[in-house]
PDB file of C-alpha atoms in Angstrom:
ATOM      1  CA  MET J   1      22.301 -24.270 -74.553  1.00 67.00           C
ATOM      2  CA  SER J   2      19.530 -25.849 -76.560  1.00 87.00           C
ATOM      3  CA  ILE J   3      17.482 -28.768 -75.248  1.00 87.00           C
ATOM      4  CA  GLN J   4      18.885 -30.978 -78.024  1.00 86.00           C
ATOM      5  CA  ALA J   5      22.481 -30.104 -77.106  1.00 86.00           C
ATOM      6  CA  ARG J   6      21.786 -30.816 -73.427  1.00 88.00           C
ATOM      7  CA  ARG J   7      20.230 -34.198 -74.289  1.00 89.00           C
ATOM      8  CA  GLU J   8      23.212 -35.130 -76.456  1.00 90.00           C
ATOM      9  CA  ARG J   9      25.610 -34.128 -73.681  1.00 92.00           C
ATOM     10  CA  GLU J  10      23.638 -36.180 -71.126  1.00 91.00           C
ATOM     11  CA  ARG J  11      23.559 -39.170 -73.487  1.00 91.00           C
ATOM     12  CA  ALA J  12      27.323 -38.981 -74.022  1.00 92.00           C
ATOM     13  CA  GLU J  13      27.838 -38.738 -70.264  1.00 93.00           C
ATOM     14  CA  ARG J  14      25.696 -41.855 -69.682  1.00 93.00           C
ATOM     15  CA  GLU J  15      27.731 -43.739 -72.303  1.00 94.00           C
ATOM     16  CA  ARG J  16      30.982 -42.713 -70.590  1.00 94.00           C
ATOM     17  CA  LEU J  17      29.521 -43.834 -67.264  1.00 94.00           C
ATOM     18  CA  ILE J  18      28.539 -47.238 -68.681  1.00 95.00           C
ATOM     19  CA  VAL J  19      31.943 -47.784 -70.313  1.00 95.00           C
ATOM     20  CA  THR J  20      33.842 -46.682 -67.207  1.00 95.00           C
ATOM     21  CA  ALA J  21      31.747 -48.932 -64.959  1.00 96.00           C
ATOM     22  CA  ALA J  22      32.268 -51.900 -67.294  1.00 96.00           C
ATOM     23  CA  ARG J  23      35.999 -51.292 -67.431  1.00 96.00           C
ATOM     24  CA  GLU J  24      36.336 -50.962 -63.651  1.00 95.00           C
ATOM     25  CA  LEU J  25      34.183 -54.025 -62.979  1.00 96.00           C
ATOM     26  CA  ALA J  26      36.134 -56.103 -65.520  1.00 96.00           C
ATOM     27  CA  GLU J  27      39.467 -55.048 -63.990  1.00 95.00           C
ATOM     28  CA  ALA J  28      38.212 -55.857 -60.486  1.00 95.00           C
ATOM     29  CA  GLU J  29      36.337 -59.112 -61.156  1.00 95.00           C
ATOM     30  CA  GLY J  30      36.895 -60.161 -64.769  1.00 94.00           C
ATOM     31  CA  TRP J  31      34.674 -59.925 -67.848  1.00 95.00           C
ATOM     32  CA  ASP J  32      32.356 -62.688 -66.660  1.00 94.00           C
ATOM     33  CA  ALA J  33      31.188 -60.330 -63.895  1.00 95.00           C
ATOM     34  CA  VAL J  34      30.204 -57.677 -66.444  1.00 95.00           C
ATOM     35  CA  THR J  35      26.527 -58.169 -67.220  1.00 94.00           C
ATOM     36  CA  THR J  36      23.937 -55.610 -68.228  1.00 92.00           C
ATOM     37  CA  ARG J  37      22.059 -56.338 -64.988  1.00 93.00           C
ATOM     38  CA  ARG J  38      25.169 -55.737 -62.896  1.00 94.00           C
ATOM     39  CA  LEU J  39      26.120 -52.617 -64.845  1.00 94.00           C
ATOM     40  CA  ALA J  40      22.610 -51.206 -64.477  1.00 93.00           C
ATOM     41  CA  ALA J  41      22.869 -51.674 -60.722  1.00 93.00           C
ATOM     42  CA  GLU J  42      26.372 -50.160 -60.617  1.00 92.00           C
ATOM     43  CA  ILE J  43      25.415 -46.978 -62.472  1.00 91.00           C
ATOM     44  CA  GLU J  44      21.880 -46.811 -61.038  1.00 91.00           C
ATOM     45  CA  TYR J  45      20.087 -46.843 -64.388  1.00 91.00           C
ATOM     46  CA  SER J  46      17.677 -49.442 -65.698  1.00 91.00           C
ATOM     47  CA  GLN J  47      18.727 -52.147 -68.140  1.00 92.00           C
ATOM     48  CA  PRO J  48      16.599 -50.542 -70.898  1.00 92.00           C
ATOM     49  CA  VAL J  49      18.712 -47.386 -70.507  1.00 90.00           C
ATOM     50  CA  LEU J  50      21.845 -49.469 -71.108  1.00 90.00           C
ATOM     51  CA  TYR J  51      20.237 -51.055 -74.159  1.00 92.00           C
ATOM     52  CA  SER J  52      19.333 -47.612 -75.491  1.00 92.00           C
ATOM     53  CA  HIS J  53      23.087 -46.959 -75.670  1.00 93.00           C
ATOM     54  CA  PHE J  54      24.532 -50.399 -76.426  1.00 94.00           C
ATOM     55  CA  LYS J  55      23.090 -53.569 -77.981  1.00 92.00           C
ATOM     56  CA  GLY J  56      24.544 -55.674 -75.195  1.00 91.00           C
ATOM     57  CA  LYS J  57      27.699 -56.709 -73.385  1.00 92.00           C
ATOM     58  CA  ASP J  58      29.653 -57.241 -76.611  1.00 93.00           C
ATOM     59  CA  ALA J  59      28.979 -53.677 -77.737  1.00 94.00           C
ATOM     60  CA  ILE J  60      30.002 -52.372 -74.312  1.00 95.00           C
ATOM     61  CA  MET J  61      33.197 -54.431 -74.486  1.00 95.00           C
ATOM     62  CA  ALA J  62      33.929 -52.986 -77.940  1.00 96.00           C
ATOM     63  CA  ALA J  63      33.515 -49.459 -76.545  1.00 96.00           C
ATOM     64  CA  VAL J  64      35.886 -50.344 -73.689  1.00 97.00           C
ATOM     65  CA  ALA J  65      38.363 -51.713 -76.248  1.00 97.00           C
ATOM     66  CA  VAL J  66      38.268 -48.492 -78.291  1.00 97.00           C
ATOM     67  CA  GLN J  67      38.939 -46.507 -75.124  1.00 96.00           C
ATOM     68  CA  GLY J  68      41.793 -48.896 -74.350  1.00 97.00           C
ATOM     69  CA  PHE J  69      43.350 -48.327 -77.758  1.00 97.00           C
ATOM     70  CA  ALA J  70      43.302 -44.584 -77.107  1.00 98.00           C
ATOM     71  CA  ASP J  71      45.089 -45.186 -73.795  1.00 98.00           C
ATOM     72  CA  LEU J  72      47.605 -47.540 -75.416  1.00 98.00           C
ATOM     73  CA  ALA J  73      48.319 -45.079 -78.237  1.00 98.00           C
ATOM     74  CA  ALA J  74      49.008 -42.337 -75.693  1.00 98.00           C
ATOM     75  CA  GLU J  75      51.366 -44.560 -73.687  1.00 98.00           C
ATOM     76  CA  LEU J  76      53.214 -45.741 -76.793  1.00 98.00           C
ATOM     77  CA  ARG J  77      53.533 -42.143 -78.065  1.00 98.00           C
ATOM     78  CA  THR J  78      54.929 -40.981 -74.733  1.00 98.00           C
ATOM     79  CA  ALA J  79      57.459 -43.820 -74.688  1.00 98.00           C
ATOM     80  CA  ARG J  80      58.447 -43.359 -78.332  1.00 97.00           C
ATOM     81  CA  THR J  81      58.901 -39.600 -78.193  1.00 97.00           C
ATOM     82  CA  ALA J  82      60.879 -39.683 -74.923  1.00 98.00           C
ATOM     83  CA  ALA J  83      63.450 -42.076 -76.409  1.00 96.00           C
ATOM     84  CA  ARG J  84      66.621 -41.029 -78.218  1.00 94.00           C
ATOM     85  CA  GLY J  85      67.386 -42.893 -81.403  1.00 93.00           C
ATOM     86  CA  ALA J  86      65.653 -45.619 -83.352  1.00 94.00           C
ATOM     87  CA  ARG J  87      66.735 -48.593 -81.229  1.00 94.00           C
ATOM     88  CA  GLU J  88      65.846 -46.820 -77.983  1.00 96.00           C
ATOM     89  CA  SER J  89      62.466 -45.847 -79.421  1.00 96.00           C
ATOM     90  CA  LEU J  90      61.763 -49.455 -80.397  1.00 96.00           C
ATOM     91  CA  ALA J  91      62.793 -50.642 -76.915  1.00 97.00           C
ATOM     92  CA  ALA J  92      60.690 -47.982 -75.181  1.00 97.00           C
ATOM     93  CA  VAL J  93      57.617 -48.900 -77.237  1.00 98.00           C
ATOM     94  CA  ALA J  94      58.140 -52.619 -76.574  1.00 98.00           C
ATOM     95  CA  HIS J  95      58.405 -52.016 -72.830  1.00 97.00           C
ATOM     96  CA  ALA J  96      55.370 -49.701 -72.823  1.00 98.00           C
ATOM     97  CA  TYR J  97      53.294 -52.255 -74.736  1.00 98.00           C
ATOM     98  CA  THR J  98      54.108 -55.210 -72.492  1.00 97.00           C
ATOM     99  CA  SER J  99      53.727 -53.064 -69.382  1.00 97.00           C
ATOM    100  CA  PHE J 100      50.271 -51.985 -70.556  1.00 98.00           C
ATOM    101  CA  ALA J 101      49.260 -55.642 -71.036  1.00 97.00           C
ATOM    102  CA  ARG J 102      50.528 -56.554 -67.565  1.00 95.00           C
ATOM    103  CA  ARG J 103      48.993 -53.563 -65.735  1.00 96.00           C
ATOM    104  CA  ARG J 104      45.587 -53.660 -67.436  1.00 95.00           C
ATOM    105  CA  PRO J 105      44.758 -57.313 -68.060  1.00 95.00           C
ATOM    106  CA  ALA J 106      40.976 -57.027 -68.500  1.00 95.00           C
ATOM    107  CA  LEU J 107      41.339 -54.010 -70.766  1.00 96.00           C
ATOM    108  CA  TYR J 108      44.022 -55.784 -72.800  1.00 96.00           C
ATOM    109  CA  ASP J 109      41.761 -58.826 -73.108  1.00 95.00           C
ATOM    110  CA  ALA J 110      38.897 -56.668 -74.418  1.00 96.00           C
ATOM    111  CA  MET J 111      41.270 -55.154 -76.965  1.00 96.00           C
ATOM    112  CA  PHE J 112      43.099 -58.263 -78.131  1.00 94.00           C
ATOM    113  CA  THR J 113      41.750 -61.593 -76.943  1.00 91.00           C
ATOM    114  CA  HIS J 114      37.959 -61.345 -76.685  1.00 91.00           C
ATOM    115  CA  LEU J 115      35.937 -61.311 -79.845  1.00 88.00           C
ATOM    116  CA  VAL J 116      34.677 -57.751 -80.333  1.00 89.00           C
ATOM    117  CA  ASP J 117      32.839 -56.288 -83.271  1.00 87.00           C
ATOM    118  CA  LEU J 118      35.541 -53.857 -84.361  1.00 91.00           C
ATOM    119  CA  PRO J 119      37.168 -53.654 -87.766  1.00 88.00           C
ATOM    120  CA  PHE J 120      40.942 -54.049 -87.601  1.00 88.00           C
ATOM    121  CA  ALA J 121      43.453 -53.204 -90.325  1.00 85.00           C
ATOM    122  CA  THR J 122      40.902 -51.413 -92.495  1.00 88.00           C
ATOM    123  CA  ALA J 123      40.004 -47.804 -93.209  1.00 89.00           C
ATOM    124  CA  GLU J 124      36.838 -48.406 -91.138  1.00 93.00           C
ATOM    125  CA  ALA J 125      38.840 -49.144 -87.985  1.00 94.00           C
ATOM    126  CA  PRO J 126      38.135 -46.589 -85.266  1.00 96.00           C
ATOM    127  CA  GLN J 127      40.718 -43.818 -85.036  1.00 96.00           C
ATOM    128  CA  PRO J 128      42.183 -45.003 -81.688  1.00 97.00           C
ATOM    129  CA  LEU J 129      42.993 -48.409 -83.233  1.00 96.00           C
ATOM    130  CA  ARG J 130      44.746 -46.752 -86.150  1.00 96.00           C
ATOM    131  CA  GLU J 131      46.636 -44.434 -83.791  1.00 97.00           C
ATOM    132  CA  ALA J 132      47.904 -47.291 -81.610  1.00 97.00           C
ATOM    133  CA  PHE J 133      49.100 -49.206 -84.665  1.00 97.00           C
ATOM    134  CA  GLY J 134      50.571 -45.968 -86.016  1.00 97.00           C
ATOM    135  CA  GLU J 135      52.704 -45.576 -82.902  1.00 98.00           C
ATOM    136  CA  LEU J 136      54.066 -49.088 -83.373  1.00 98.00           C
ATOM    137  CA  LEU J 137      54.707 -48.298 -87.038  1.00 97.00           C
ATOM    138  CA  LEU J 138      56.632 -45.118 -86.185  1.00 97.00           C
ATOM    139  CA  ALA J 139      58.895 -47.118 -83.874  1.00 97.00           C
ATOM    140  CA  VAL J 140      59.437 -50.007 -86.311  1.00 96.00           C
ATOM    141  CA  GLU J 141      59.731 -48.055 -89.583  1.00 95.00           C
ATOM    142  CA  PRO J 142      63.358 -46.924 -89.024  1.00 94.00           C
ATOM    143  CA  ALA J 143      64.331 -50.608 -88.716  1.00 90.00           C
ATOM    144  CA  ALA J 144      62.882 -51.481 -92.120  1.00 91.00           C
ATOM    145  CA  ALA J 145      65.473 -52.516 -94.663  1.00 89.00           C
ATOM    146  CA  GLU J 146      65.302 -51.561 -98.326  1.00 91.00           C
ATOM    147  CA  GLY J 147      62.362 -53.404 -99.873  1.00 92.00           C
ATOM    148  CA  ASP J 148      60.714 -54.300 -96.550  1.00 92.00           C
ATOM    149  CA  ASP J 149      57.029 -53.567 -96.130  1.00 95.00           C
ATOM    150  CA  PRO J 150      56.947 -51.410 -92.959  1.00 95.00           C
ATOM    151  CA  GLY J 151      53.318 -52.385 -92.300  1.00 94.00           C
ATOM    152  CA  LEU J 152      54.063 -56.114 -92.392  1.00 95.00           C
ATOM    153  CA  LEU J 153      57.195 -55.591 -90.322  1.00 95.00           C
ATOM    154  CA  THR J 154      55.126 -53.702 -87.744  1.00 96.00           C
ATOM    155  CA  GLU J 155      52.473 -56.426 -87.691  1.00 96.00           C
ATOM    156  CA  THR J 156      55.200 -58.988 -87.051  1.00 95.00           C
ATOM    157  CA  PHE J 157      56.736 -56.895 -84.247  1.00 96.00           C
ATOM    158  CA  TRP J 158      53.267 -56.395 -82.739  1.00 96.00           C
ATOM    159  CA  ALA J 159      52.585 -60.147 -82.961  1.00 96.00           C
ATOM    160  CA  GLY J 160      55.861 -60.795 -81.133  1.00 96.00           C
ATOM    161  CA  LEU J 161      54.955 -58.337 -78.378  1.00 97.00           C
ATOM    162  CA  HIS J 162      51.447 -59.743 -78.103  1.00 97.00           C
ATOM    163  CA  GLY J 163      52.745 -63.296 -77.931  1.00 96.00           C
ATOM    164  CA  LEU J 164      55.253 -62.433 -75.220  1.00 96.00           C
ATOM    165  CA  ALA J 165      52.668 -60.491 -73.224  1.00 96.00           C
ATOM    166  CA  THR J 166      50.019 -63.196 -73.522  1.00 95.00           C
ATOM    167  CA  LEU J 167      52.315 -66.122 -72.751  1.00 95.00           C
ATOM    168  CA  MET J 168      53.856 -64.337 -69.795  1.00 93.00           C
ATOM    169  CA  ARG J 169      50.486 -63.259 -68.369  1.00 91.00           C
ATOM    170  CA  SER J 170      49.204 -66.824 -68.595  1.00 90.00           C
ATOM    171  CA  GLY J 171      52.266 -68.156 -66.763  1.00 91.00           C
ATOM    172  CA  ARG J 172      53.548 -70.095 -69.768  1.00 94.00           C
ATOM    173  CA  LEU J 173      56.721 -68.015 -69.885  1.00 93.00           C
ATOM    174  CA  PRO J 174      58.563 -67.175 -66.671  1.00 91.00           C
ATOM    175  CA  GLN J 175      58.577 -63.489 -65.714  1.00 91.00           C
ATOM    176  CA  GLU J 176      62.276 -63.418 -64.831  1.00 93.00           C
ATOM    177  CA  ALA J 177      63.370 -63.772 -68.476  1.00 94.00           C
ATOM    178  CA  HIS J 178      61.037 -61.035 -69.779  1.00 93.00           C
ATOM    179  CA  GLU J 179      63.753 -58.401 -70.235  1.00 94.00           C
ATOM    180  CA  ARG J 180      66.007 -60.834 -72.096  1.00 95.00           C
ATOM    181  CA  ARG J 181      63.154 -61.872 -74.415  1.00 95.00           C
ATOM    182  CA  LEU J 182      62.362 -58.232 -75.180  1.00 94.00           C
ATOM    183  CA  ALA J 183      66.041 -57.554 -75.856  1.00 93.00           C
ATOM    184  CA  LEU J 184      66.119 -60.462 -78.327  1.00 93.00           C
ATOM    185  CA  LEU J 185      63.016 -59.187 -80.122  1.00 93.00           C
ATOM    186  CA  ILE J 186      64.272 -55.608 -80.228  1.00 93.00           C
ATOM    187  CA  GLY J 187      67.726 -56.726 -81.316  1.00 91.00           C
ATOM    188  CA  HIS J 188      66.267 -58.700 -84.204  1.00 86.00           C
ATOM    189  CA  PHE J 189      64.172 -55.802 -85.446  1.00 86.00           C
ATOM    190  CA  ALA J 190      66.747 -53.083 -84.764  1.00 81.00           C
ATOM    191  CA  ALA J 191      69.355 -55.059 -86.708  1.00 72.00           C
ATOM    192  CA  GLY J 192      67.217 -54.446 -89.813  1.00 58.00           C
TER     193      GLY J 192
END
C-alpha cells in the first residue's frame, strides 16, 4: 500500500470517528453538548485535527445527517420490500419512518429540523438523501392516480409523516392515537 493510500485511509477513519462520536454524543446528551472541544476530547485528537476535516459543528452535523439518510433509506427499503402489495408497502414505510424518528431523535433532528448545509431536492443532493426519498417514492408511486405528479404526492406523504413524527415527539399529539393517525394517512394515499 502506498503512503498516499494509507494517509487517505487514515483520514477517512478519523472522519468516521468524528461523525460517530458526534452522533453518539448527540443521542446521549443532545446537540447542544456536541462542541468541537468536547468531540476532540472524546476522540482524543486536537481541535485543529477536527477542523482539518470539518469547518465546524454545522459541517459535522451535516455529515451525521447524510449518514442518517443512508440508515433511513436502508430501513425504508427493508420495510418496503418485505411488504406484500401496494397498501402494505405504504403502511410498512410509514411505520418504519415514524419508528426511525422516535428511536433516533437526535439523528432525526440533524436530518430534518436543524439547519444543515445540504442541498435537498436537487441533483446536487448527496446520494443517501436521494435514496431515502426514492424509497418513499417507490412506496407512494403505486397510489398515484392518472395525472398525479408522483414526486409531489411523495413530498406530501413525507410531509404528513414528518408532521406526525414531530408533533408526537414533542408531546403535542398523544402517542396512543399514533396507529389510527397513520391508518388515516395511509388510507388517504392508498385510496388514490
